[in-house]
Amino acid sequence: MSKLRNVIKLHLQGKSKVFISQYLGISRNTVKKYIRQFSALKMPYEEIEVLSDLSLEALFINAPQRELPEHLKALYAFFPYAERQLKKTGFTKMLLWQEYKGQYPQGVQSSQFCEHYNRWSRSIHVRPTMHMTHKAGDKMYVDYAGETLELIDRESGEIIDIQFFVAILGASQLTYAEASLSQKKEDFISSVENAMHYFGGVPAAIVPDNLKSAVTKSNRYEPTLNETFLDFSEHYGTTVLPARAYKPRDKSLVEGAVKILYTRIYSILKEQQFFDLKSLNQSILILLEKHNNANMTGRPYSRRQLFEELERDQLCLLPQQYYEVRKQALVTVLNNGHVILGEDKHYYSVPYQYIRKKVKILYSAKNVEIFYGYGRIAVHPRVKSPHHYSTLAEHMASTHRFATEWTPQRFIDWAASIDQDVKVLITNILNKKQHPEQAYKSCMGILSLTKKVGKERLVKACGKSLEYGIYNYMMVQNILDRGLDQMEEEQQEESIPSHKNIRGSNYYK
């Protein structure tokens, strides 16, 4: 092999075949054969130089020794061009064979074209591969096509690029595809969810590419999954097995499905105009059904038939509810026992014990959940009205809770439970103020005197206050402080005739 390398190197330096034969001590026919094979390969010397001796032997020593027939020379000369075209979107061997037949009408037929191309390709690319056996219901492979579809904005006429999502089951190769606005996690999760509902079940594992919506940080051994996508997988009772970065063979099935759909769906839709996502996905679904119901290459059955027979019963049941994408925020509980959801500027209550604690908010379109550590401490329906409060009574301290429950009727009922005179006094106090809440503290002060002076004394004091026509807490408190007997004596001495005289008396002062 070292002599073979030197033959090529000297040939590239412009040395003659005679010089190379004499210098290296090998026959001129061998030198001619090596140079002819090197020219046919059309490989740069730098690529040959890095090949191992075994690979070099496979290319030169074990290659067919006989000269190609005339009718195959044009065919093999066409293969390098075909290899480059196959790397482009929408090209297949069948399309390239048709192009070849257009140039050489007397050339080989399609089966011979594919056989000779595979033989030529194996002689150029010596790569080991591993056959993968797919179990029914085991894995669903998902990916986005490299080429985008297009929508046209009705008003502006602007062309909008639309992503082409593809999912495929490993065993039956049943395929799902849809158009989505972006590859963001909300759209990605929605597409994966739609795929599982199309299949009618949940696979044991989902194999995504290393896009940010699925994998936050790629790693060969322990990739970091996107928290939202991980939460989605837990909701559906499945697991996520990201493919290795830059290893398309880990998801070769979906890569192959994308290539097929480029021909069967993408190339057809590319010639049409769409103005909304719904109509585009309806057209995709029609073509997708044709693809799944058509017989697979070289097999007497379709993907749909294989799925119904082999894989449908192996999928797990779908949950009853769709997954709701949840966002998260880390906040501190305010002194009033509420947290603010910044996106809506709305306040939600938490138990007062968590004031000044750091908590996590997980919120979806419908609900707001608040967690401290690993425990959920509050849940509220989501309200998007800014600068308003959603408060649960059980979250408040007992004193605060009592204050929020203050109403005029509550004080009247409380007073009635003591005595009718107390009720009348409290009612007059409430009616006296322009707004009832202005009298709440006065009412609370009078009614709480029951614990201090007893029910009987309070009733008499309230009666005296009604006689004087003065309705406030201070009047009741002064009557109790000076004593009922003394009040009667002073009233007789001063002959307090009316409400006006009481206001001017030393007693009231």
Coordinates of N, CA, C and O in Angstrom, one line a residue, residues 48-160:
I48 N -7.3 10.3 -0.2 CA -6.7 9.0 -0.3 C -5.6 8.8 0.8 O -5.4 7.7 1.3
E49 N -4.9 9.9 1.0 CA -3.8 9.8 2.0 C -4.2 9.5 3.4 O -3.5 8.8 4.1
V50 N -5.4 9.9 3.8 CA -5.9 9.6 5.1 C -6.6 8.2 5.3 O -6.9 7.8 6.3
L51 N -6.8 7.5 4.1 CA -7.5 6.2 4.2 C -6.5 5.2 4.8 O -5.3 5.2 4.6
S52 N -7.1 4.2 5.5 CA -6.3 3.1 6.0 C -5.9 2.2 4.9 O -6.4 2.2 3.8
D53 N -4.9 1.3 5.2 CA -4.5 0.4 4.2 C -5.6 -0.6 3.7 O -5.7 -0.9 2.5
L54 N -6.5 -0.9 4.7 CA -7.6 -1.8 4.3 C -8.6 -1.1 3.3 O -9.0 -1.7 2.3
S55 N -8.9 0.1 3.6 CA -9.8 0.9 2.7 C -9.1 1.1 1.4 O -9.8 1.1 0.3
L56 N -7.8 1.4 1.4 CA -7.1 1.6 0.1 C -7.1 0.3 -0.7 O -7.2 0.4 -1.9
E57 N -6.9 -0.8 0.0 CA -6.9 -2.1 -0.7 C -8.3 -2.3 -1.3 O -8.4 -2.9 -2.5
A58 N -9.4 -2.0 -0.6 CA -10.7 -2.2 -1.1 C -11.0 -1.4 -2.4 O -11.7 -1.8 -3.3
L59 N -10.3 -0.2 -2.5 CA -10.5 0.7 -3.6 C -9.7 0.3 -4.8 O -10.2 0.4 -6.0
F60 N -8.5 -0.2 -4.6 CA -7.6 -0.4 -5.8 C -7.3 -1.9 -6.0 O -7.5 -2.3 -7.2
I61 N -7.0 -2.6 -5.0 CA -6.6 -4.0 -5.2 C -7.8 -4.9 -5.5 O -7.8 -5.8 -6.4
N62 N -8.8 -4.8 -4.7 CA -10.0 -5.6 -4.8 C -11.1 -5.1 -5.8 O -12.1 -5.7 -5.9
A63 N -10.8 -3.9 -6.4 CA -11.7 -3.4 -7.4 C -11.7 -4.2 -8.7 O -10.7 -4.9 -8.9
P64 N -12.8 -4.2 -9.4 CA -12.8 -5.0 -10.7 C -11.6 -4.6 -11.6 O -11.4 -3.4 -11.8
Q65 N -11.0 -5.6 -12.1 CA -9.7 -5.4 -12.8 C -10.0 -5.2 -14.3 O -9.2 -4.6 -15.0
R66 N -11.2 -5.7 -14.7 CA -11.4 -5.6 -16.2 C -11.9 -4.2 -16.5 O -12.5 -3.5 -15.7
E67 N -11.7 -3.9 -17.8 CA -12.1 -2.6 -18.3 C -13.6 -2.6 -18.4 O -14.2 -3.6 -18.8
L68 N -14.2 -1.4 -18.1 CA -15.6 -1.3 -18.3 C -16.1 -1.3 -19.7 O -15.4 -0.8 -20.6
P69 N -17.2 -2.0 -20.0 CA -17.7 -2.0 -21.4 C -18.0 -0.6 -21.8 O -18.3 0.3 -21.0
E70 N -18.1 -0.4 -23.1 CA -18.3 1.0 -23.6 C -19.7 1.5 -23.1 O -19.8 2.7 -22.8
H71 N -20.7 0.7 -23.1 CA -22.0 1.2 -22.7 C -22.2 1.5 -21.3 O -23.1 2.2 -20.8
L72 N -21.2 1.1 -20.4 CA -21.2 1.4 -19.0 C -20.3 2.6 -18.6 O -20.4 3.1 -17.5
K73 N -19.4 2.9 -19.5 CA -18.5 4.0 -19.2 C -19.2 5.3 -19.0 O -19.0 6.1 -18.1
A74 N -20.2 5.6 -19.9 CA -21.0 6.8 -19.7 C -21.8 6.7 -18.5 O -22.0 7.8 -17.8
L75 N -22.3 5.5 -18.1 CA -23.1 5.4 -16.9 C -22.2 5.7 -15.7 O -22.7 6.5 -14.8
Y76 N -21.0 5.1 -15.5 CA -20.2 5.4 -14.4 C -19.7 6.8 -14.3 O -19.4 7.4 -13.3
A77 N -19.5 7.4 -15.5 CA -19.2 8.8 -15.6 C -20.3 9.7 -15.0 O -20.1 10.8 -14.6
F78 N -21.5 9.2 -15.1 CA -22.7 10.0 -14.7 C -22.9 9.9 -13.2 O -23.5 10.8 -12.6
F79 N -22.3 8.9 -12.5 CA -22.5 8.6 -11.1 C -22.0 9.7 -10.2 O -22.7 10.1 -9.2
P80 N -20.8 10.3 -10.4 CA -20.4 11.4 -9.5 C -21.5 12.6 -9.5 O -21.7 13.2 -8.4
Y81 N -22.0 12.9 -10.7 CA -23.0 13.9 -10.7 C -24.3 13.5 -10.0 O -24.9 14.2 -9.2
A82 N -24.7 12.2 -10.1 CA -25.8 11.7 -9.5 C -25.7 11.7 -7.9 O -26.6 12.0 -7.2
E83 N -24.5 11.4 -7.5 CA -24.2 11.4 -6.0 C -24.4 12.8 -5.4 O -25.1 13.0 -4.4
R84 N -24.0 13.9 -6.1 CA -24.2 15.2 -5.7 C -25.6 15.6 -5.7 O -26.1 16.3 -4.8
Q85 N -26.4 15.2 -6.7 CA -27.8 15.6 -6.8 C -28.6 14.9 -5.8 O -29.6 15.5 -5.3
L86 N -28.2 13.7 -5.4 CA -29.0 12.9 -4.3 C -28.9 13.6 -3.0 O -29.8 13.4 -2.1
K87 N -28.0 14.5 -2.8 CA -27.9 15.2 -1.5 C -28.8 16.4 -1.5 O -29.0 17.0 -0.4
K88 N -29.4 16.7 -2.6 CA -30.3 17.9 -2.7 C -31.7 17.5 -2.4 O -32.1 16.3 -2.5
T89 N -32.6 18.4 -2.0 CA -33.9 18.2 -1.7 C -34.7 17.7 -2.9 O -34.7 18.3 -4.0
G90 N -35.5 16.6 -2.8 CA -36.4 16.1 -3.8 C -35.9 15.2 -4.8 O -36.6 14.7 -5.6
F91 N -34.6 14.9 -4.8 CA -34.0 14.1 -5.9 C -34.0 12.6 -5.4 O -33.7 12.3 -4.2
T92 N -34.3 11.7 -6.3 CA -34.3 10.3 -6.0 C -33.5 9.6 -7.2 O -33.3 10.2 -8.2
K93 N -33.2 8.3 -7.0 CA -32.5 7.6 -8.0 C -33.4 7.4 -9.2 O -32.9 7.4 -10.4
M94 N -34.7 7.3 -9.0 CA -35.6 7.2 -10.2 C -35.6 8.4 -11.0 O -35.6 8.4 -12.3
L95 N -35.6 9.6 -10.4 CA -35.6 10.8 -11.1 C -34.2 11.0 -11.9 O -34.2 11.5 -13.0
L96 N -33.2 10.6 -11.3 CA -31.8 10.7 -11.9 C -31.7 9.7 -13.0 O -31.1 10.0 -14.1
W97 N -32.3 8.5 -12.9 CA -32.3 7.5 -14.0 C -33.1 8.1 -15.2 O -32.6 7.9 -16.3
Q98 N -34.2 8.8 -14.9 CA -34.9 9.4 -16.0 C -34.1 10.5 -16.7 O -34.1 10.6 -18.0
E99 N -33.3 11.2 -15.9 CA -32.4 12.2 -16.5 C -31.3 11.6 -17.3 O -31.0 12.0 -18.4
Y100 N -30.8 10.4 -16.8 CA -29.8 9.7 -17.5 C -30.3 9.1 -18.9 O -29.6 9.2 -19.9
K101 N -31.5 8.6 -18.8 CA -32.1 8.1 -20.1 C -32.4 9.2 -21.1 O -32.4 8.9 -22.3
G102 N -32.6 10.4 -20.6 CA -32.8 11.5 -21.5 C -31.5 11.8 -22.3 O -31.6 12.2 -23.4
Q103 N -30.4 11.6 -21.6 CA -29.1 11.9 -22.2 C -28.6 10.7 -23.1 O -28.0 10.8 -24.1
Y104 N -28.9 9.5 -22.6 CA -28.5 8.2 -23.2 C -29.7 7.3 -23.4 O -29.9 6.4 -22.6
P105 N -30.5 7.5 -24.5 CA -31.7 6.7 -24.7 C -31.4 5.2 -24.8 O -32.3 4.4 -24.4
Q106 N -30.2 4.8 -25.2 CA -29.9 3.4 -25.3 C -29.3 2.9 -24.0 O -28.8 1.7 -24.0
G107 N -29.3 3.6 -22.9 CA -28.7 3.2 -21.7 C -29.4 2.1 -20.9 O -30.5 1.7 -21.4
V108 N -28.9 1.8 -19.8 CA -29.5 0.7 -19.0 C -30.9 1.1 -18.4 O -31.2 2.3 -18.3
Q109 N -31.6 0.1 -18.0 CA -32.9 0.4 -17.4 C -32.7 0.7 -15.9 O -31.6 0.6 -15.3
S110 N -33.9 1.0 -15.2 CA -33.8 1.6 -13.9 C -33.2 0.6 -12.8 O -32.4 1.0 -12.0
S111 N -33.5 -0.7 -12.9 CA -33.0 -1.7 -12.0 C -31.5 -1.8 -12.1 O -30.8 -1.8 -11.1
Q112 N -31.0 -1.8 -13.4 CA -29.5 -1.9 -13.6 C -28.9 -0.6 -13.2 O -27.7 -0.6 -12.6
F113 N -29.5 0.5 -13.4 CA -29.0 1.8 -13.0 C -28.8 1.8 -11.5 O -27.7 2.2 -11.0
C114 N -29.8 1.4 -10.7 CA -29.6 1.3 -9.2 C -28.6 0.4 -8.8 O -27.8 0.6 -7.9
E115 N -28.5 -0.8 -9.4 CA -27.5 -1.8 -9.0 C -26.1 -1.3 -9.2 O -25.2 -1.4 -8.4
H116 N -25.9 -0.7 -10.4 CA -24.5 -0.3 -10.7 C -24.2 0.9 -9.8 O -23.0 1.1 -9.4
Y117 N -25.2 1.8 -9.5 CA -24.9 2.9 -8.7 C -24.5 2.5 -7.3 O -23.5 3.0 -6.7
N118 N -25.2 1.5 -6.7 CA -24.9 1.0 -5.4 C -23.5 0.3 -5.4 O -22.8 0.5 -4.4
R119 N -23.2 -0.4 -6.4 CA -21.8 -1.0 -6.5 C -20.8 0.1 -6.6 O -19.7 0.0 -5.9
W120 N -21.0 1.1 -7.4 CA -20.0 2.2 -7.4 C -19.9 3.0 -6.1 O -18.8 3.3 -5.6
S121 N -21.1 3.2 -5.5 CA -21.1 3.9 -4.2 C -20.4 3.1 -3.1 O -19.6 3.7 -2.3
R122 N -20.5 1.8 -3.1 CA -19.8 1.0 -2.1 C -18.3 1.0 -2.3 O -17.6 1.0 -1.3
S123 N -17.9 1.1 -3.5 CA -16.5 1.2 -3.8 C -15.9 2.5 -3.3 O -14.7 2.6 -3.1
I124 N -16.7 3.6 -3.3 CA -16.2 4.9 -2.9 C -16.3 5.1 -1.4 O -15.4 5.6 -0.7
H125 N -17.5 4.7 -0.8 CA -17.8 5.0 0.6 C -17.7 3.7 1.4 O -18.7 2.9 1.3
V126 N -16.7 3.5 2.1 CA -16.6 2.3 2.9 C -16.9 2.7 4.4 O -16.0 3.1 5.1
R127 N -18.1 2.5 4.8 CA -18.5 2.9 6.1 C -19.3 1.8 6.8 O -20.3 1.3 6.2
P128 N -18.9 1.5 8.0 CA -19.7 0.4 8.7 C -21.0 1.0 9.3 O -21.1 2.1 9.7
T129 N -22.0 0.2 9.2 CA -23.3 0.5 9.7 C -23.9 -0.6 10.6 O -23.4 -1.8 10.5
M130 N -24.8 -0.3 11.4 CA -25.4 -1.3 12.3 C -26.9 -1.4 12.0 O -27.6 -0.3 11.9
H131 N -27.4 -2.6 11.8 CA -28.8 -2.8 11.6 C -29.6 -2.6 12.9 O -29.2 -3.2 13.9
M132 N -30.6 -1.8 12.9 CA -31.4 -1.5 14.0 C -32.8 -2.2 13.9 O -33.5 -2.0 12.9
T133 N -33.1 -3.0 14.9 CA -34.4 -3.7 14.9 C -35.4 -2.9 15.8 O -35.1 -2.6 17.0
H134 N -36.5 -2.5 15.2 CA -37.5 -1.6 16.0 C -38.6 -2.5 16.5 O -39.3 -3.2 15.8
K135 N -38.8 -2.4 17.8 CA -39.9 -3.1 18.4 C -41.2 -2.3 18.3 O -41.2 -1.1 18.3
A136 N -42.3 -3.0 18.2 CA -43.6 -2.4 18.1 C -44.0 -1.6 19.3 O -43.8 -2.0 20.4
G137 N -44.4 -0.3 19.1 CA -44.8 0.6 20.2 C -43.6 1.1 21.0 O -43.9 1.7 22.0
D138 N -42.4 0.9 20.5 CA -41.3 1.3 21.3 C -40.9 2.8 21.1 O -40.8 3.5 22.1
K139 N -40.6 3.2 19.9 CA -40.1 4.6 19.7 C -40.9 5.3 18.6 O -41.4 4.7 17.6
M140 N -41.0 6.6 18.8 CA -41.5 7.5 17.8 C -40.4 8.5 17.5 O -40.0 9.2 18.4
Y141 N -40.0 8.6 16.3 CA -38.9 9.6 15.9 C -39.5 10.8 15.3 O -40.5 10.8 14.5
V142 N -39.0 12.0 15.8 CA -39.6 13.3 15.3 C -38.5 14.2 14.8 O -37.4 14.2 15.4
D143 N -38.8 15.0 13.9 CA -37.8 15.9 13.3 C -38.5 17.0 12.5 O -39.7 16.8 12.1
Y144 N -37.8 18.0 12.1 CA -38.3 19.0 11.2 C -37.5 18.9 9.9 O -36.3 18.6 9.9
A145 N -38.2 19.1 8.8 CA -37.5 19.1 7.5 C -36.6 20.3 7.4 O -36.9 21.4 7.9
G146 N -35.5 20.2 6.6 CA -34.7 21.3 6.4 C -35.3 22.4 5.6 O -35.0 23.6 5.8
E147 N -36.1 22.0 4.6 CA -36.8 23.0 3.7 C -38.1 23.4 4.3 O -38.8 22.6 4.9
T148 N -38.5 24.6 4.2 CA -39.7 25.1 4.7 C -40.8 25.2 3.7 O -40.5 25.3 2.5
L149 N -42.1 25.3 4.1 CA -43.2 25.5 3.2 C -43.5 27.0 3.3 O -42.9 27.8 4.0
E150 N -44.5 27.5 2.5 CA -44.8 28.9 2.5 C -46.3 29.2 2.6 O -47.1 28.4 2.1
L151 N -46.6 30.3 3.3 CA -47.9 30.9 3.4 C -47.8 32.3 2.8 O -46.8 32.9 3.0
I152 N -49.0 32.8 2.3 CA -49.0 34.1 1.7 C -50.0 34.9 2.6 O -51.1 34.5 2.8
D153 N -49.5 36.0 3.1 CA -50.4 36.9 3.9 C -51.4 37.6 2.9 O -51.0 38.2 1.9
R154 N -52.7 37.5 3.3 CA -53.7 38.0 2.4 C -53.7 39.5 2.2 O -53.9 40.0 1.1
E155 N -53.3 40.2 3.3 CA -53.4 41.6 3.2 C -52.1 42.2 2.6 O -52.2 43.1 1.7
S156 N -51.0 41.8 3.0 CA -49.7 42.4 2.5 C -49.1 41.6 1.4 O -48.2 42.2 0.7
G157 N -49.5 40.4 1.2 CA -48.9 39.6 0.1 C -47.5 39.0 0.5 O -46.8 38.4 -0.3
E158 N -47.1 39.2 1.8 CA -45.8 38.8 2.3 C -45.8 37.2 2.3 O -46.8 36.6 2.7
I159 N -44.6 36.7 2.0 CA -44.4 35.2 2.0 C -43.9 34.9 3.4 O -42.8 35.4 3.8
I160 N -44.5 34.0 4.1 CA -44.2 33.5 5.5 C -43.6 32.1 5.4 O -44.3 31.2 4.9

